[in-house]
Tab-separated table of C-alpha atoms and ligand atoms in Angstrom:
chain	number	residue	atom	x	y	z
M	64	MET	CA	46.411	-48.286	-58.144
M	65	ASP	CA	43.600	-47.347	-60.429
M	66	HIS	CA	42.905	-43.594	-60.442
M	67	THR	CA	40.437	-43.764	-63.282
M	68	THR	CA	37.421	-45.310	-61.575
M	69	SER	CA	34.627	-42.938	-60.766
M	70	PRO	CA	33.151	-43.107	-57.279
M	71	ALA	CA	30.031	-45.194	-56.857
M	72	GLU	CA	28.164	-42.001	-56.072
M	73	TYR	CA	26.024	-41.969	-59.177
M	74	LEU	CA	24.406	-45.345	-58.536
M	75	ALA	CA	20.981	-45.639	-56.954
M	76	PRO	CA	21.139	-47.262	-53.506
M	77	SER	CA	19.227	-50.303	-54.774
M	78	ALA	CA	21.801	-50.791	-57.555
M	79	LEU	CA	24.803	-50.744	-55.247
M	80	PRO	CA	26.457	-54.058	-54.388
M	81	ALA	CA	25.878	-55.510	-50.925
M	82	GLN	CA	29.013	-55.464	-48.754
M	83	PRO	CA	28.213	-56.924	-45.347
M	84	ALA	CA	31.595	-56.071	-43.789
M	85	LEU	CA	32.831	-52.535	-43.112
M	86	PRO	CA	34.394	-51.363	-46.408
M	87	ASP	CA	38.199	-51.335	-46.382
M	88	PRO	CA	39.429	-47.741	-46.045
M	89	LEU	CA	42.443	-48.549	-48.184
M	90	VAL	CA	40.593	-50.018	-51.185
M	91	THR	CA	38.951	-47.577	-53.601
M	92	PHE	CA	35.360	-47.922	-54.816
M	93	GLY	CA	36.886	-49.152	-58.051
M	94	GLY	CA	38.784	-51.908	-56.225
M	95	GLY	CA	42.249	-50.316	-56.329
M	96	ASP	CA	44.691	-50.508	-53.420
M	97	VAL	CA	45.616	-47.297	-51.631
M	98	GLU	CA	49.318	-47.689	-51.007
M	99	THR	CA	50.650	-44.201	-50.332
M	100	VAL	CA	49.618	-40.994	-48.590
M	101	THR	CA	49.436	-39.429	-52.049
M	102	ASP	CA	46.948	-42.091	-53.182
M	103	TRP	CA	44.963	-41.387	-50.055
M	104	LYS	CA	44.964	-37.595	-50.429
M	105	GLN	CA	44.429	-37.376	-54.154
M	106	HIS	CA	41.958	-40.156	-54.715
M	107	ARG	CA	40.575	-42.093	-51.772
M	108	ARG	CA	39.939	-39.199	-49.378
M	109	PRO	CA	38.030	-37.150	-51.979
M	110	GLU	CA	35.953	-40.119	-53.141
M	111	ILE	CA	34.985	-41.034	-49.561
M	112	ARG	CA	34.053	-37.435	-48.909
M	113	ARG	CA	31.886	-37.269	-52.029
M	114	ALA	CA	30.191	-40.541	-51.140
M	115	PHE	CA	29.239	-39.186	-47.695
M	116	GLU	CA	27.945	-36.016	-49.294
M	117	HIS	CA	26.034	-37.876	-51.955
M	118	TYR	CA	24.578	-40.712	-49.908
M	119	VAL	CA	24.402	-39.541	-46.318
M	120	TYR	CA	24.697	-35.889	-45.260
M	121	GLY	CA	24.303	-33.932	-48.483
M	122	TYR	CA	26.528	-31.373	-50.169
M	123	ALA	CA	27.134	-28.067	-48.426
M	124	PRO	CA	28.008	-24.806	-50.188
M	125	ALA	CA	31.636	-23.854	-50.766
M	126	ARG	CA	33.442	-21.886	-48.069
M	127	PRO	CA	31.967	-18.368	-48.037
M	128	SER	CA	33.645	-15.158	-46.944
M	129	ILE	CA	32.639	-14.050	-43.485
M	130	ASP	CA	32.441	-10.719	-41.722
M	131	ILE	CA	33.169	-10.772	-38.023
M	132	GLU	CA	31.526	-8.241	-35.766
M	133	THR	CA	32.897	-8.098	-32.221
M	134	LYS	CA	30.022	-7.367	-29.851
M	135	GLN	CA	31.796	-7.304	-26.503
M	136	THR	CA	34.942	-8.325	-24.650
M	137	THR	CA	34.692	-8.714	-20.894
M	138	THR	CA	35.832	-10.960	-18.075
M	139	VAL	CA	34.008	-13.778	-16.311
M	140	LEU	CA	34.860	-16.339	-13.578
M	141	ASP	CA	36.243	-13.645	-11.257
M	142	GLY	CA	38.564	-12.348	-13.919
M	143	ARG	CA	40.082	-15.751	-14.706
M	144	ALA	CA	38.532	-15.921	-18.176
M	145	THR	CA	38.034	-13.483	-21.006
M	146	LEU	CA	34.709	-13.624	-22.824
M	147	THR	CA	34.579	-12.304	-26.375
M	148	GLU	CA	31.243	-12.338	-28.158
M	149	ARG	CA	31.323	-12.110	-31.912
M	150	THR	CA	28.705	-12.343	-34.623
M	151	ILE	CA	29.768	-14.145	-37.786
M	152	HIS	CA	27.930	-12.891	-40.867
M	153	ILE	CA	28.036	-14.822	-44.124
M	154	ALA	CA	29.168	-12.054	-46.474
M	155	GLU	CA	27.360	-13.343	-49.584
M	156	LEU	CA	23.954	-13.465	-47.884
M	157	PRO	CA	21.481	-10.640	-47.253
M	158	ALA	CA	21.718	-8.777	-43.955
M	159	ASP	CA	18.661	-10.529	-42.520
M	160	ALA	CA	20.037	-14.028	-43.211
M	161	PRO	CA	21.083	-16.191	-40.243
M	162	SER	CA	24.328	-15.271	-38.505
M	163	ILE	CA	26.296	-17.059	-35.796
M	164	ASP	CA	26.626	-15.619	-32.287
M	165	LEU	CA	29.875	-17.132	-31.099
M	166	ALA	CA	30.887	-16.815	-27.444
M	167	VAL	CA	34.593	-17.433	-26.862
M	168	PHE	CA	35.910	-17.982	-23.331
M	169	THR	CA	39.707	-18.074	-22.960
M	170	PRO	CA	42.046	-18.188	-19.940
M	171	ALA	CA	42.886	-14.605	-18.940
M	172	THR	CA	46.360	-15.658	-17.835
M	173	ARG	CA	47.475	-16.840	-21.261
M	174	ASP	CA	48.259	-14.933	-24.447
M	175	THR	CA	47.108	-17.878	-26.529
M	176	ALA	CA	45.254	-21.059	-25.677
M	177	PRO	CA	43.915	-24.127	-27.455
M	178	VAL	CA	40.134	-23.878	-27.772
M	179	PHE	CA	37.306	-26.410	-27.850
M	180	LEU	CA	34.596	-25.399	-30.305
M	181	GLY	CA	31.191	-26.954	-29.731
M	182	LEU	CA	27.514	-26.361	-30.397
M	183	ASN	CA	25.379	-25.946	-27.285
M	184	ASN	CA	21.684	-26.666	-26.870
M	185	THR	CA	21.044	-24.349	-23.943
M	186	GLY	CA	22.119	-21.003	-25.398
M	187	ASN	CA	25.568	-19.540	-24.755
M	188	HIS	CA	24.367	-18.281	-21.390
M	189	GLY	CA	23.699	-21.865	-20.315
M	190	VAL	CA	27.449	-22.502	-20.098
M	191	ILE	CA	27.995	-20.417	-16.934
M	192	ASP	CA	25.732	-18.537	-14.585
M	193	ASP	CA	27.018	-15.036	-15.301
M	194	SER	CA	24.952	-12.067	-16.437
M	195	ALA	CA	27.840	-10.959	-18.680
M	196	VAL	CA	26.941	-13.661	-21.216
M	197	THR	CA	24.429	-12.372	-23.747
M	198	ILE	CA	21.164	-14.221	-24.197
M	199	THR	CA	21.200	-14.289	-27.988
M	200	ASP	CA	18.124	-13.742	-30.148
M	201	THR	CA	18.118	-17.387	-31.195
M	202	ALA	CA	18.212	-18.536	-27.595
M	203	ALA	CA	15.449	-16.137	-26.608
M	204	GLU	CA	13.294	-17.235	-29.564
M	205	SER	CA	13.885	-20.857	-28.567
M	206	GLY	CA	12.639	-20.092	-25.049
M	207	LEU	CA	16.026	-20.727	-23.457
M	208	GLU	CA	16.311	-18.353	-20.541
M	209	ASP	CA	18.128	-20.123	-17.721
M	210	ARG	CA	21.687	-19.076	-17.067
M	211	GLY	CA	24.249	-21.705	-16.209
M	212	VAL	CA	21.922	-24.698	-16.678
M	213	ALA	CA	24.710	-26.580	-18.457
M	214	SER	CA	27.592	-25.489	-16.240
M	215	GLU	CA	28.251	-29.017	-14.982
M	216	TYR	CA	28.132	-30.233	-18.561
M	217	TRP	CA	30.646	-27.786	-20.073
M	218	CYS	CA	32.845	-27.509	-16.956
M	219	LEU	CA	34.172	-24.165	-18.137
M	220	GLU	CA	36.141	-23.483	-14.929
M	221	GLN	CA	37.924	-26.779	-15.316
M	222	LEU	CA	38.837	-26.005	-18.929
M	223	ILE	CA	40.076	-22.520	-18.043
M	224	ASP	CA	42.094	-23.813	-15.078
M	225	ARG	CA	43.771	-26.337	-17.341
M	226	GLY	CA	44.644	-23.687	-19.908
M	227	TYR	CA	41.912	-24.316	-22.498
M	228	GLY	CA	39.266	-22.097	-23.994
M	229	LEU	CA	35.711	-22.823	-25.124
M	230	ALA	CA	33.936	-21.370	-28.173
M	231	THR	CA	30.254	-22.082	-28.558
M	232	PHE	CA	27.029	-21.155	-30.316
M	233	HIS	CA	23.489	-22.449	-30.574
M	234	PRO	CA	22.767	-24.682	-33.595
M	235	ALA	CA	19.543	-22.830	-34.401
M	236	ASP	CA	21.699	-19.830	-35.323
M	237	ILE	CA	22.378	-21.729	-38.517
M	238	ASP	CA	19.540	-24.264	-38.723
M	239	PRO	CA	16.794	-24.996	-36.204
M	240	ASP	CA	16.433	-28.702	-35.428
M	241	ARG	CA	13.162	-29.124	-37.299
M	242	ASP	CA	12.056	-30.873	-40.460
M	243	ASP	CA	11.837	-27.632	-42.393
M	244	PRO	CA	14.472	-26.662	-44.970
M	245	THR	CA	13.152	-23.095	-45.125
M	246	ASP	CA	13.655	-21.915	-41.548
M	247	GLY	CA	17.473	-21.704	-41.387
M	248	ILE	CA	20.331	-20.862	-43.659
M	249	ARG	CA	19.523	-23.582	-46.209
M	250	GLN	CA	16.780	-21.490	-47.825
M	251	TYR	CA	19.499	-19.143	-49.118
M	252	TYR	CA	21.302	-21.941	-50.903
M	253	ASP	CA	18.599	-23.698	-52.903
M	254	ASP	CA	20.705	-23.319	-56.078
M	255	LEU	CA	23.435	-25.801	-55.076
M	256	PRO	CA	24.787	-27.442	-58.255
M	257	VAL	CA	23.733	-30.971	-57.262
M	258	PRO	CA	20.400	-32.825	-57.443
M	259	SER	CA	18.068	-31.565	-54.712
M	260	VAL	CA	17.921	-35.023	-53.077
M	261	ALA	CA	21.609	-34.588	-52.328
M	262	HIS	CA	21.335	-31.092	-50.814
M	263	TRP	CA	22.658	-30.701	-47.284
M	264	GLY	CA	20.612	-31.868	-44.344
M	265	THR	CA	20.709	-30.325	-40.889
M	266	ILE	CA	23.789	-32.224	-39.650
M	267	ALA	CA	25.797	-31.006	-42.652
M	268	THR	CA	24.451	-27.507	-42.050
M	269	TRP	CA	25.569	-27.565	-38.420
M	270	ALA	CA	28.981	-28.888	-39.508
M	271	TRP	CA	29.253	-26.029	-42.021
M	272	GLY	CA	28.376	-23.631	-39.218
M	273	LEU	CA	31.136	-25.140	-37.079
M	274	GLN	CA	33.495	-24.533	-39.984
M	275	ARG	CA	32.502	-20.868	-39.933
M	276	GLY	CA	33.415	-20.945	-36.243
M	277	VAL	CA	36.800	-22.334	-37.305
M	278	ASP	CA	37.099	-19.471	-39.830
M	279	ALA	CA	36.661	-17.006	-36.970
M	280	LEU	CA	38.941	-18.837	-34.524
M	281	SER	CA	41.670	-19.073	-37.175
M	282	GLU	CA	41.748	-15.276	-37.277
M	283	ASP	CA	41.679	-14.922	-33.501
M	284	ARG	CA	45.139	-14.179	-32.152
M	285	THR	CA	44.248	-15.526	-28.709
M	286	VAL	CA	43.678	-19.001	-30.170
M	287	GLU	CA	46.791	-21.144	-30.283
M	288	THR	CA	48.048	-22.158	-33.720
M	289	ASP	CA	47.201	-25.837	-34.300
M	290	GLY	CA	44.996	-25.651	-31.220
M	291	ILE	CA	41.420	-25.992	-32.480
M	292	ALA	CA	39.479	-28.924	-31.076
M	293	VAL	CA	35.871	-29.663	-31.982
M	294	ILE	CA	33.503	-31.401	-29.586
M	295	GLY	CA	29.800	-32.184	-29.700
M	296	HIS	CA	27.326	-34.421	-27.932
M	297	SER	CA	24.922	-36.793	-29.616
M	298	ARG	CA	23.285	-35.127	-32.646
M	299	LEU	CA	25.766	-32.292	-32.187
M	300	GLY	CA	28.539	-34.910	-31.966
M	301	LYS	CA	27.525	-36.168	-35.397
M	302	ALA	CA	28.013	-32.609	-36.650
M	303	ALA	CA	31.346	-32.303	-34.801
M	304	LEU	CA	32.621	-35.494	-36.407
M	305	LEU	CA	31.500	-34.400	-39.862
M	306	ALA	CA	33.183	-31.002	-39.454
M	307	GLY	CA	36.364	-32.665	-38.221
M	308	ALA	CA	36.318	-35.089	-41.132
M	309	LEU	CA	35.847	-32.372	-43.740
M	310	ASP	CA	38.027	-29.609	-42.335
M	311	GLU	CA	41.729	-30.210	-41.835
M	312	ARG	CA	42.119	-26.981	-39.879
M	313	ILE	CA	40.502	-28.825	-36.975
M	314	ASP	CA	43.310	-30.321	-34.923
M	315	LEU	CA	41.437	-32.647	-32.576
M	316	VAL	CA	37.978	-34.204	-32.822
M	317	VAL	CA	35.862	-35.360	-29.884
M	318	PRO	CA	32.534	-36.851	-30.972
M	319	HIS	CA	30.798	-37.515	-27.653
M	320	GLN	CA	28.161	-40.265	-27.618
M	321	SER	CA	27.575	-39.495	-31.285
M	322	GLY	CA	25.867	-42.784	-32.180
M	323	THR	CA	24.304	-43.546	-35.545
M	324	GLY	CA	25.292	-40.962	-38.143
M	325	GLY	CA	28.276	-40.251	-35.858
M	326	VAL	CA	31.007	-42.735	-34.991
M	327	THR	CA	28.720	-45.789	-34.828
M	328	PRO	CA	28.459	-47.775	-38.074
M	329	ALA	CA	25.122	-48.515	-39.711
M	330	ARG	CA	26.164	-52.086	-40.492
M	331	ASP	CA	25.513	-54.616	-37.710
M	332	ASN	CA	24.012	-51.953	-35.513
M	333	ASP	CA	21.190	-53.445	-33.459
M	334	GLN	CA	20.407	-50.118	-31.761
M	335	GLU	CA	19.473	-47.022	-33.805
M	336	THR	CA	19.121	-48.176	-37.404
M	337	ILE	CA	19.095	-46.054	-40.544
M	338	ALA	CA	15.371	-46.721	-40.819
M	339	ALA	CA	14.801	-45.506	-37.250
M	340	ILE	CA	16.942	-42.373	-37.439
M	341	THR	CA	15.654	-41.222	-40.834
M	342	GLU	CA	12.091	-41.813	-39.717
M	343	ALA	CA	12.523	-39.854	-36.479
M	344	PHE	CA	14.797	-37.117	-37.879
M	345	PRO	CA	14.274	-36.936	-41.657
M	346	HIS	CA	15.905	-33.503	-41.843
M	347	TRP	CA	19.267	-34.557	-40.389
M	348	PHE	CA	20.440	-36.250	-43.599
M	349	ASN	CA	19.966	-35.749	-47.312
M	350	ASP	CA	17.052	-37.317	-49.166
M	351	VAL	CA	19.132	-40.205	-50.577
M	352	PHE	CA	20.070	-41.720	-47.204
M	353	PRO	CA	16.610	-43.066	-46.180
M	354	ALA	CA	16.777	-45.510	-49.116
M	355	PHE	CA	19.451	-47.412	-47.160
M	356	GLY	CA	16.957	-48.165	-44.382
M	357	GLY	CA	16.803	-51.966	-44.083
M	358	ARG	CA	19.850	-52.347	-46.336
M	359	PRO	CA	22.842	-50.696	-44.683
M	360	GLU	CA	25.143	-53.213	-46.381
M	361	ARG	CA	24.545	-51.366	-49.662
M	362	LEU	CA	26.070	-48.147	-48.405
M	363	PRO	CA	29.397	-47.625	-50.186
M	364	VAL	CA	30.659	-46.026	-46.970
M	365	ASP	CA	30.183	-46.532	-43.266
M	366	GLN	CA	31.051	-44.360	-40.313
M	367	HIS	CA	34.586	-45.717	-39.801
M	368	LEU	CA	35.392	-44.037	-43.119
M	369	LEU	CA	34.264	-40.705	-41.704
M	370	VAL	CA	36.579	-41.343	-38.746
M	371	SER	CA	39.346	-42.188	-41.212
M	372	LEU	CA	38.958	-38.795	-42.921
M	373	VAL	CA	40.153	-37.264	-39.645
M	374	ALA	CA	43.479	-39.134	-40.014
M	375	PRO	CA	46.217	-38.410	-39.174
M	376	ARG	CA	44.693	-35.920	-36.731
M	377	PRO	CA	43.750	-37.236	-33.255
M	378	LEU	CA	40.207	-38.382	-32.497
M	379	MET	CA	38.772	-39.369	-29.135
M	380	ASP	CA	35.415	-41.095	-29.262
M	381	THR	CA	33.872	-40.674	-25.813
M	382	GLU	CA	31.053	-43.016	-24.864
M	383	GLY	CA	28.761	-43.924	-21.993
M	384	ALA	CA	28.830	-47.622	-21.132
M	385	ARG	CA	25.103	-47.443	-20.295
M	386	ASP	CA	24.253	-45.291	-23.322
M	387	TYR	CA	22.968	-48.302	-25.233
M	388	TRP	CA	21.219	-46.444	-28.064
M	389	THR	CA	24.564	-45.059	-29.299
M	390	ASN	CA	26.049	-48.590	-29.318
M	391	PRO	CA	29.516	-47.952	-27.851
M	392	GLY	CA	30.702	-51.465	-28.699
M	393	ARG	CA	29.977	-51.000	-32.365
M	394	ALA	CA	31.496	-47.501	-32.253
M	395	LEU	CA	34.714	-49.101	-31.017
M	396	ASP	CA	34.755	-51.286	-34.139
M	397	SER	CA	34.494	-48.105	-36.177
M	398	VAL	CA	37.416	-46.435	-34.394
M	399	ARG	CA	39.561	-49.536	-34.780
M	400	ALA	CA	38.676	-49.896	-38.469
M	401	ALA	CA	40.089	-46.425	-39.197
M	402	ASP	CA	43.499	-47.379	-37.788
M	403	PRO	CA	45.074	-48.487	-41.106
M	404	VAL	CA	44.749	-44.910	-42.391
M	405	TYR	CA	46.782	-43.603	-39.429
M	406	GLU	CA	49.313	-46.331	-40.078
M	407	LEU	CA	49.493	-45.312	-43.748
M	408	HIS	CA	50.414	-41.818	-42.536
M	409	GLY	CA	53.130	-43.242	-40.286
M	410	GLU	CA	51.216	-42.324	-37.121
M	411	THR	CA	50.151	-44.473	-34.209
M	412	GLY	CA	46.368	-44.632	-34.130
M	413	ILE	CA	45.348	-47.497	-31.870
M	414	VAL	CA	47.508	-48.486	-28.873
M	415	ASN	CA	46.668	-51.839	-27.276
M	416	ASP	CA	42.933	-52.367	-27.835
M	417	GLY	CA	42.166	-48.679	-28.377
M	418	LEU	CA	39.861	-48.519	-25.332
M	419	ARG	CA	40.346	-46.704	-22.015
M	420	SER	CA	37.688	-46.551	-19.318
M	421	GLY	CA	36.908	-44.735	-16.082
M	422	ASP	CA	40.089	-43.681	-14.308
M	423	ASP	CA	42.499	-45.470	-16.668
M	424	ALA	CA	45.536	-43.288	-17.288
M	425	ILE	CA	45.559	-41.366	-20.571
M	426	THR	CA	49.240	-40.797	-21.252
M	427	PRO	CA	51.518	-40.826	-24.300
M	428	GLU	CA	52.411	-44.411	-23.341
M	429	THR	CA	48.835	-45.689	-23.122
M	430	VAL	CA	47.044	-44.001	-26.018
M	431	GLY	CA	47.693	-43.141	-29.647
M	432	ARG	CA	45.808	-40.764	-31.913
M	433	LEU	CA	42.673	-42.908	-32.014
M	434	LEU	CA	40.897	-43.718	-28.815
M	435	GLN	CA	37.576	-44.767	-27.459
M	436	TYR	CA	37.064	-43.685	-23.876
M	437	ARG	CA	34.144	-44.953	-21.777
M	438	ARG	CA	32.586	-44.011	-18.508
M	439	GLU	CA	29.814	-45.766	-16.603
M	440	THR	CA	27.148	-43.273	-17.572
M	441	ALA	CA	24.045	-42.993	-19.716
M	442	HIS	CA	23.626	-40.153	-22.244
M	443	THR	CA	25.425	-37.205	-20.667
M	444	LEU	CA	28.605	-35.110	-20.502
M	445	ASN	CA	30.263	-34.269	-17.183
M	446	ARG	CA	33.479	-33.536	-15.339
M	447	GLY	CA	34.804	-37.089	-15.473
M	448	TYR	CA	34.708	-36.993	-19.272
M	449	TRP	CA	36.424	-33.610	-19.363
M	450	ASP	CA	39.272	-34.886	-17.136
M	451	ALA	CA	39.975	-37.566	-19.743
M	452	ILE	CA	39.380	-35.312	-22.759
M	453	LEU	CA	41.805	-32.704	-21.410
M	454	ASP	CA	44.389	-35.425	-20.687
M	455	PHE	CA	44.070	-36.502	-24.331
M	456	ALA	CA	44.258	-32.888	-25.508
M	457	ASP	CA	47.355	-32.284	-23.337
M	458	ILE	CA	49.075	-35.072	-25.274
M	459	HIS	CA	48.030	-34.006	-28.743
M	460	LEU	CA	47.596	-30.233	-28.703
M	461	SER	CA	50.757	-29.185	-26.939
V	43	LIG	C1	18.125	-39.353	-30.200
V	43	LIG	C2	18.634	-39.806	-31.533
V	43	LIG	C3	20.119	-39.999	-31.438
V	43	LIG	C4	20.788	-38.821	-30.778
V	43	LIG	C5	19.990	-38.219	-29.661
V	43	LIG	C6	20.448	-36.852	-29.170
V	43	LIG	O1	16.775	-39.303	-30.098
V	43	LIG	O2	17.988	-41.009	-31.835
V	43	LIG	O3	20.663	-40.276	-32.710
V	43	LIG	O4	21.113	-37.856	-31.714
V	43	LIG	O5	18.674	-38.078	-29.985
V	43	LIG	O6	20.829	-35.980	-29.963
V	43	LIG	O7	20.416	-36.657	-27.971
């Protein structure tokens, strides 16, 4: 294969060739075949990553050192779970810069447990109705006061009973969800060594924040080795997928109803288009991406390539059959199109058609490392999803 071609990343969107079909994960931008895992790791994976940074999400700063401050350790759920609250400070930034208030719930009966890391949009205290959980400054400033409002969404008791932990923080800790690059952590990194149009947008910032959560969990002796899963819903699912794609310390990725900018491709997507999403949420992406509005076929990448960066690690794309805006059918195409990269690694990605629904069994016989799972719901997360997600995690994290 040709290792000399430079990625297409320096071309203007209008100058890029139109490719109506989803680009082949195993053909480089220069047209070379990717035949070995070495080809994939040394050339194709890095060029796909750069193309996403350049054209879609923007470049994030390099991994910083962090300082972890433990605020409290206590028990919740009648002693069945341990809650540890930690603040993650970015060591290179001034003391008043944003920091992450991470709440980690783990089963009290286990020395170590696999942990799901996910951003919440209710504040950490929305996960369970328990006065032990701190209402963080970010949550208070965002007007989030209700305890336990998302308890049927996170299903913490169910996770704990099945031997899993949950680590969570509010995305505004790192970047508020507003079209303002100066109100979060991005204002401290305006000297990134790339053109400003390609600086990180909010999704990349959230993903970077999740990676700082991974930094902390990797040092946490109660977290099982090779047991870090990342989950997120909708806009936060886009961030979960991006973090999982970029960070190989993440062992399992669950983008839930992540839609456009998540698992769902931009090509042949008759629901949320690039034009629609960049118009409604200009801050989520970099300033190059909007130029692909109305011409998604000129993108050198599409979202199946982000899924393929997770390979050979397991990924479960969870979708609501009535969640039309996320386009579950097109997301399934994306999941299936990443399969050749699992195959290249000698792993089973797709089993049968790669789709399980409702109460279908999720067992080592019926699923591989790549799965779309659907329930008859609209845009929500609930217990039925967690049953299936934990079945998938039981297969791949133990
Ligand atoms: C919608 C947006 C989707 C999705 C969703 C959400 O308005 O169009 O891409 O992110 O918000 O986050 O709930």
